[in-house]
Each structure stands twice: as structure tokens, then as C-alpha cells.
């Protein structure tokens, strides 16, 4: 693990919500909770990957997030995570998902460094 990965390290990415991210049982196309979780995991995974050794990666081991507001297909969400704790190979991210000024989700996500 690189010295760059320390408490306070942050990752962020903007994602466009698509029709495919919507639950099929809803009449309106909005971001589903499982797809929001997928965006959170991907943002954290790809955010730290460049700072790991070539033979290392991370796997998600825990997620605890809210889903507080809807985001329609065609709109963007920003997924932001900041490492609040490192315990050996376990990384804990404080997570926030927003659409403009609207809080969509908050919580924590843990990833474990494997390999190497």
C-alpha cells in the first residue's frame, strides 16, 4: 500500500443515472439502491487502485448507507468517500452521495486490501 493512502485520503466521481439503474417495478426511472451501492463500491475501488502495488486490489467487506432521496435517470450524482480509518489492510470510507445540493446517501463503506 502506498503512503498516499492514509486517513483523510479522498476519492470522488460523477456518475450519470441511466434507465438501466432503475428498479423495474417503479413507474418512474430513478436510481435504485443496489445500483447506488455499486457506484459507491466502484468509486472507492478505482479511487485507491492506482495507489496499490501491482499485485494488490481491494474487495468490499461492509457497507452501511442510507438512501434518502430519489435521482432521476439522466441526472448526475457525485459519489465521494474519505478514508476515516485504516486497520492494517482494512480501509473505512465515510461516504456521501449528492445530486447538486441534495443529499442522496451517507454512511460508511469498508474495503480490504488483498494480494501482495
XYZ file of N, CA and C in Angstrom:
348
model
N 0.850 -1.182 0.000
C 0.000 0.000 0.000
C 0.885 1.232 0.000
N 0.529 2.177 -0.817
C 1.264 3.421 -0.943
C 1.058 4.305 0.284
N 2.047 5.130 0.546
C 1.927 6.092 1.645
C 0.829 7.113 1.370
N 0.404 7.218 0.106
C -0.662 8.164 -0.245
C -1.997 7.764 0.372
N -2.169 6.465 0.619
C -3.419 6.004 1.234
C -3.270 6.132 2.745
N -3.883 7.170 3.268
C -3.842 7.449 4.711
C -5.176 8.055 5.106
N -5.413 8.168 6.398
C -6.636 8.802 6.877
C -6.710 10.196 6.258
N -7.860 10.519 5.701
C -8.054 11.791 5.003
C -7.982 11.666 3.490
N -7.437 10.537 2.995
C -7.395 10.296 1.546
C -8.821 10.302 1.014
N -9.063 11.014 -0.080
C -10.433 11.100 -0.593
C -10.513 10.676 -2.052
N -11.664 10.161 -2.391
C -11.991 9.754 -3.753
C -13.328 10.381 -4.109
N -13.533 10.643 -5.392
C -14.790 11.237 -5.835
C -14.980 10.941 -7.313
N -16.220 10.739 -7.708
C -16.516 10.521 -9.114
C -17.960 10.934 -9.371
N -18.200 11.427 -10.574
C -19.541 11.805 -11.004
C -20.080 10.714 -11.919
N -21.324 10.320 -11.678
C -21.953 9.247 -12.449
C -23.296 9.730 -12.985
N -23.593 9.409 -14.225
C -24.891 9.713 -14.830
C -25.835 8.539 -14.570
N -27.000 8.826 -14.016
C -28.018 7.791 -13.769
C -28.664 7.426 -15.106
N -28.776 6.127 -15.364
C -29.388 5.648 -16.609
C -30.664 4.869 -16.302
N -31.467 4.649 -17.325
C -32.704 3.881 -17.164
C -32.428 2.487 -16.608
N -31.288 1.899 -16.984
C -30.945 0.551 -16.537
C -30.675 0.484 -15.029
N -30.454 1.625 -14.400
C -30.186 1.674 -12.954
C -31.474 1.772 -12.137
N -32.599 1.732 -12.796
C -33.888 1.910 -12.123
C -34.528 0.571 -11.780
N -35.207 0.500 -10.630
C -35.941 -0.727 -10.307
C -37.066 -0.935 -11.331
N -37.232 -2.149 -11.834
C -38.230 -2.391 -12.883
C -39.683 -2.218 -12.426
N -39.930 -2.275 -11.120
C -41.307 -2.194 -10.633
C -41.802 -0.764 -10.418
N -40.918 0.225 -10.613
C -41.333 1.616 -10.404
C -41.758 2.270 -11.717
N -42.775 3.132 -11.660
C -43.224 3.803 -12.885
C -42.235 4.875 -13.369
N -41.484 5.469 -12.452
C -40.503 6.497 -12.812
C -39.112 5.893 -12.794
N -38.263 6.327 -13.704
C -36.886 5.837 -13.789
C -36.018 6.627 -12.813
N -35.622 5.956 -11.714
C -34.800 6.573 -10.678
C -33.692 5.608 -10.269
N -32.661 6.143 -9.640
C -31.528 5.342 -9.180
C -31.972 4.350 -8.102
N -31.699 3.074 -8.334
C -32.030 2.048 -7.351
C -30.959 2.000 -6.261
N -31.326 1.474 -5.119
C -30.362 1.313 -4.030
C -29.226 0.372 -4.424
N -29.496 -0.791 -5.032
C -28.372 -1.656 -5.419
C -27.406 -0.984 -6.395
N -27.917 -0.197 -7.325
C -27.024 0.487 -8.261
C -26.263 1.618 -7.582
N -26.873 2.271 -6.607
C -26.154 3.290 -5.843
C -24.996 2.645 -5.086
N -25.241 1.483 -4.489
C -24.181 0.753 -3.782
C -23.069 0.372 -4.759
N -23.439 -0.070 -5.960
C -22.442 -0.410 -6.979
C -21.582 0.806 -7.327
N -22.195 1.983 -7.435
C -21.439 3.203 -7.727
C -20.490 3.555 -6.584
N -20.939 3.373 -5.348
C -20.091 3.637 -4.180
C -18.895 2.693 -4.189
N -19.157 1.401 -4.368
C -18.060 0.429 -4.384
C -17.075 0.729 -5.508
N -17.571 1.015 -6.695
C -16.694 1.294 -7.830
C -15.850 2.531 -7.625
N -16.449 3.579 -7.066
C -15.696 4.807 -6.819
C -14.555 4.556 -5.847
N -14.820 3.822 -4.785
C -13.772 3.532 -3.792
C -12.716 2.589 -4.365
N -13.146 1.537 -5.065
C -12.221 0.584 -5.676
C -11.269 1.289 -6.635
N -11.822 1.996 -7.611
C -10.992 2.615 -8.636
C -10.235 3.831 -8.114
N -10.717 4.434 -7.020
C -10.018 5.572 -6.431
C -8.719 5.192 -5.741
N -8.697 4.024 -5.101
C -7.475 3.606 -4.401
C -6.574 2.718 -5.251
N -7.129 2.087 -6.295
C -6.362 1.118 -7.080
C -5.014 1.655 -7.575
N -4.918 2.888 -8.076
C -3.615 3.375 -8.557
C -2.555 3.504 -7.455
N -2.977 3.462 -6.199
C -2.055 3.638 -5.075
C -1.658 2.313 -4.426
N -2.076 1.212 -5.029
C -1.745 -0.113 -4.517
C -0.628 -0.724 -5.344
N 0.026 -1.724 -4.780
C 1.040 -2.467 -5.528
C 0.373 -3.164 -6.713
N 1.170 -3.492 -7.719
C 0.647 -4.083 -8.955
C -0.166 -5.354 -8.712
N 0.200 -6.131 -7.721
C -0.492 -7.397 -7.462
C -1.542 -7.269 -6.352
N -1.967 -6.057 -6.039
C -2.979 -5.839 -4.999
C -4.246 -5.234 -5.597
N -5.350 -5.473 -4.904
C -6.610 -4.825 -5.210
C -7.401 -4.755 -3.903
N -8.626 -4.264 -3.953
C -9.469 -4.246 -2.755
C -10.783 -4.953 -3.049
N -11.362 -5.492 -1.989
C -12.693 -6.088 -2.076
C -13.577 -5.439 -1.018
N -14.830 -5.245 -1.367
C -15.770 -4.685 -0.407
C -16.112 -5.720 0.653
N -16.107 -5.290 1.923
C -16.428 -6.224 3.005
C -17.599 -5.760 3.860
N -17.976 -4.482 3.752
C -19.107 -3.993 4.550
C -19.591 -2.685 3.954
N -20.910 -2.490 3.972
C -21.460 -1.202 3.549
C -22.679 -0.909 4.408
N -22.771 0.324 4.857
C -23.903 0.766 5.677
C -24.230 2.196 5.246
N -25.213 2.321 4.345
C -25.555 3.639 3.816
C -27.064 3.838 3.816
N -27.464 5.076 3.863
C -28.868 5.449 3.736
C -29.194 5.642 2.253
N -30.475 5.767 1.947
C -30.915 6.196 0.620
C -32.049 7.168 0.875
N -31.708 8.465 0.864
C -32.589 9.493 1.399
C -33.406 10.263 0.378
N -33.028 10.203 -0.905
C -33.745 10.967 -1.923
C -33.600 10.270 -3.268
N -34.530 10.563 -4.164
C -34.510 9.969 -5.494
C -33.697 10.834 -6.455
N -33.102 10.166 -7.427
C -32.405 10.848 -8.518
C -32.912 10.240 -9.809
N -33.397 11.078 -10.715
C -33.997 10.601 -11.956
C -32.943 10.201 -12.980
N -33.335 9.301 -13.850
C -32.491 8.911 -14.978
C -32.129 10.169 -15.769
N -30.883 10.238 -16.197
C -30.393 11.399 -16.936
C -29.715 12.436 -16.063
N -29.882 12.318 -14.760
C -29.248 13.250 -13.834
C -27.938 12.659 -13.307
N -27.097 13.529 -12.766
C -25.796 13.110 -12.245
C -25.808 13.030 -10.727
N -25.037 12.083 -10.210
C -24.761 12.021 -8.778
C -23.250 12.077 -8.593
N -22.836 12.657 -7.484
C -21.424 12.681 -7.111
C -21.263 11.744 -5.925
N -20.394 10.765 -6.086
C -20.069 9.834 -5.013
C -18.716 10.261 -4.458
N -18.688 10.565 -3.162
C -17.452 10.999 -2.519
C -17.193 10.133 -1.297
N -15.941 9.724 -1.140
C -15.543 8.934 0.015
C -14.244 9.460 0.580
N -14.149 9.430 1.883
C -12.921 9.839 2.560
C -12.546 8.769 3.569
N -11.280 8.347 3.532
C -10.842 7.317 4.473
C -10.794 7.911 5.877
N -11.558 7.290 6.776
C -11.615 7.762 8.167
C -10.862 6.841 9.115
N -10.536 5.628 8.618
C -9.834 4.670 9.470
C -9.076 3.680 8.595
N -7.889 3.307 9.036
C -7.129 2.235 8.406
C -6.689 1.291 9.511
N -7.056 0.026 9.363
C -6.660 -1.003 10.325
C -5.971 -2.108 9.544
N -4.652 -2.074 9.530
C -3.838 -2.982 8.721
C -4.251 -2.860 7.260
N -5.000 -3.819 6.730
C -5.404 -3.796 5.319
C -6.875 -3.392 5.130
N -7.536 -3.027 6.202
C -8.953 -2.634 6.124
C -9.060 -1.114 6.026
N -9.753 -0.655 4.987
C -9.963 0.772 4.762
C -11.422 1.098 5.029
N -11.674 2.121 5.845
C -13.043 2.552 6.135
C -13.252 3.920 5.494
N -14.245 4.001 4.614
C -14.576 5.250 3.932
C -15.847 5.847 4.518
N -15.832 7.146 4.804
C -17.062 7.883 5.070
C -17.605 8.283 3.700
N -18.857 7.949 3.435
C -19.446 8.090 2.109
C -20.521 9.164 2.110
N -20.555 9.915 1.007
C -21.631 10.868 0.779
C -21.958 10.831 -0.722
N -23.234 10.681 -1.048
C -23.695 10.744 -2.432
C -24.631 11.935 -2.525
N -24.372 12.806 -3.497
C -25.175 14.018 -3.638
C -25.624 14.214 -5.085
N -26.705 14.959 -5.220
C -27.182 15.445 -6.519
C -27.386 16.942 -6.320
N -26.450 17.733 -6.820
C -26.493 19.165 -6.534
C -26.354 19.369 -5.039
N -27.284 20.100 -4.455
C -27.268 20.346 -3.005
C -28.045 19.282 -2.221
N -28.606 18.306 -2.911
C -29.434 17.295 -2.257
C -28.588 16.102 -1.822
N -28.693 15.749 -0.549
C -28.023 14.558 -0.032
C -28.847 13.333 -0.421
N -28.216 12.434 -1.164
C -28.878 11.207 -1.603
C -28.570 10.069 -0.641
N -27.328 10.023 -0.163
C -26.902 8.920 0.699
C -25.733 9.364 1.560
N -25.643 8.743 2.738
C -24.472 8.915 3.596
C -24.276 7.625 4.365
N -23.051 7.408 4.814
C -22.764 6.206 5.569
C -21.310 5.831 5.490
N -21.048 4.513 5.586
C -19.672 4.024 5.548
C -19.567 2.831 4.602
N -18.363 2.663 4.095
C -18.054 1.523 3.232
C -16.648 1.038 3.605
N -16.505 -0.266 3.798
C -15.199 -0.826 4.133
C -14.700 -1.695 2.999
N -13.405 -1.565 2.721
C -12.754 -2.384 1.711
C -11.502 -2.991 2.339
N -11.132 -4.170 1.856
C -9.970 -4.875 2.373
C -8.978 -5.065 1.248
N -7.718 -4.753 1.502
C -6.663 -4.907 0.510
C -6.251 -6.382 0.461
N -6.304 -6.964 -0.738
C -5.916 -8.356 -0.928
C -4.747 -8.421 -1.913
N -3.971 -9.490 -1.809
C -2.810 -9.674 -2.682
C -1.563 -9.079 -2.040
N -0.444 -9.392 -2.682
C 0.851 -8.829 -2.265
C 1.207 -9.140 -0.877
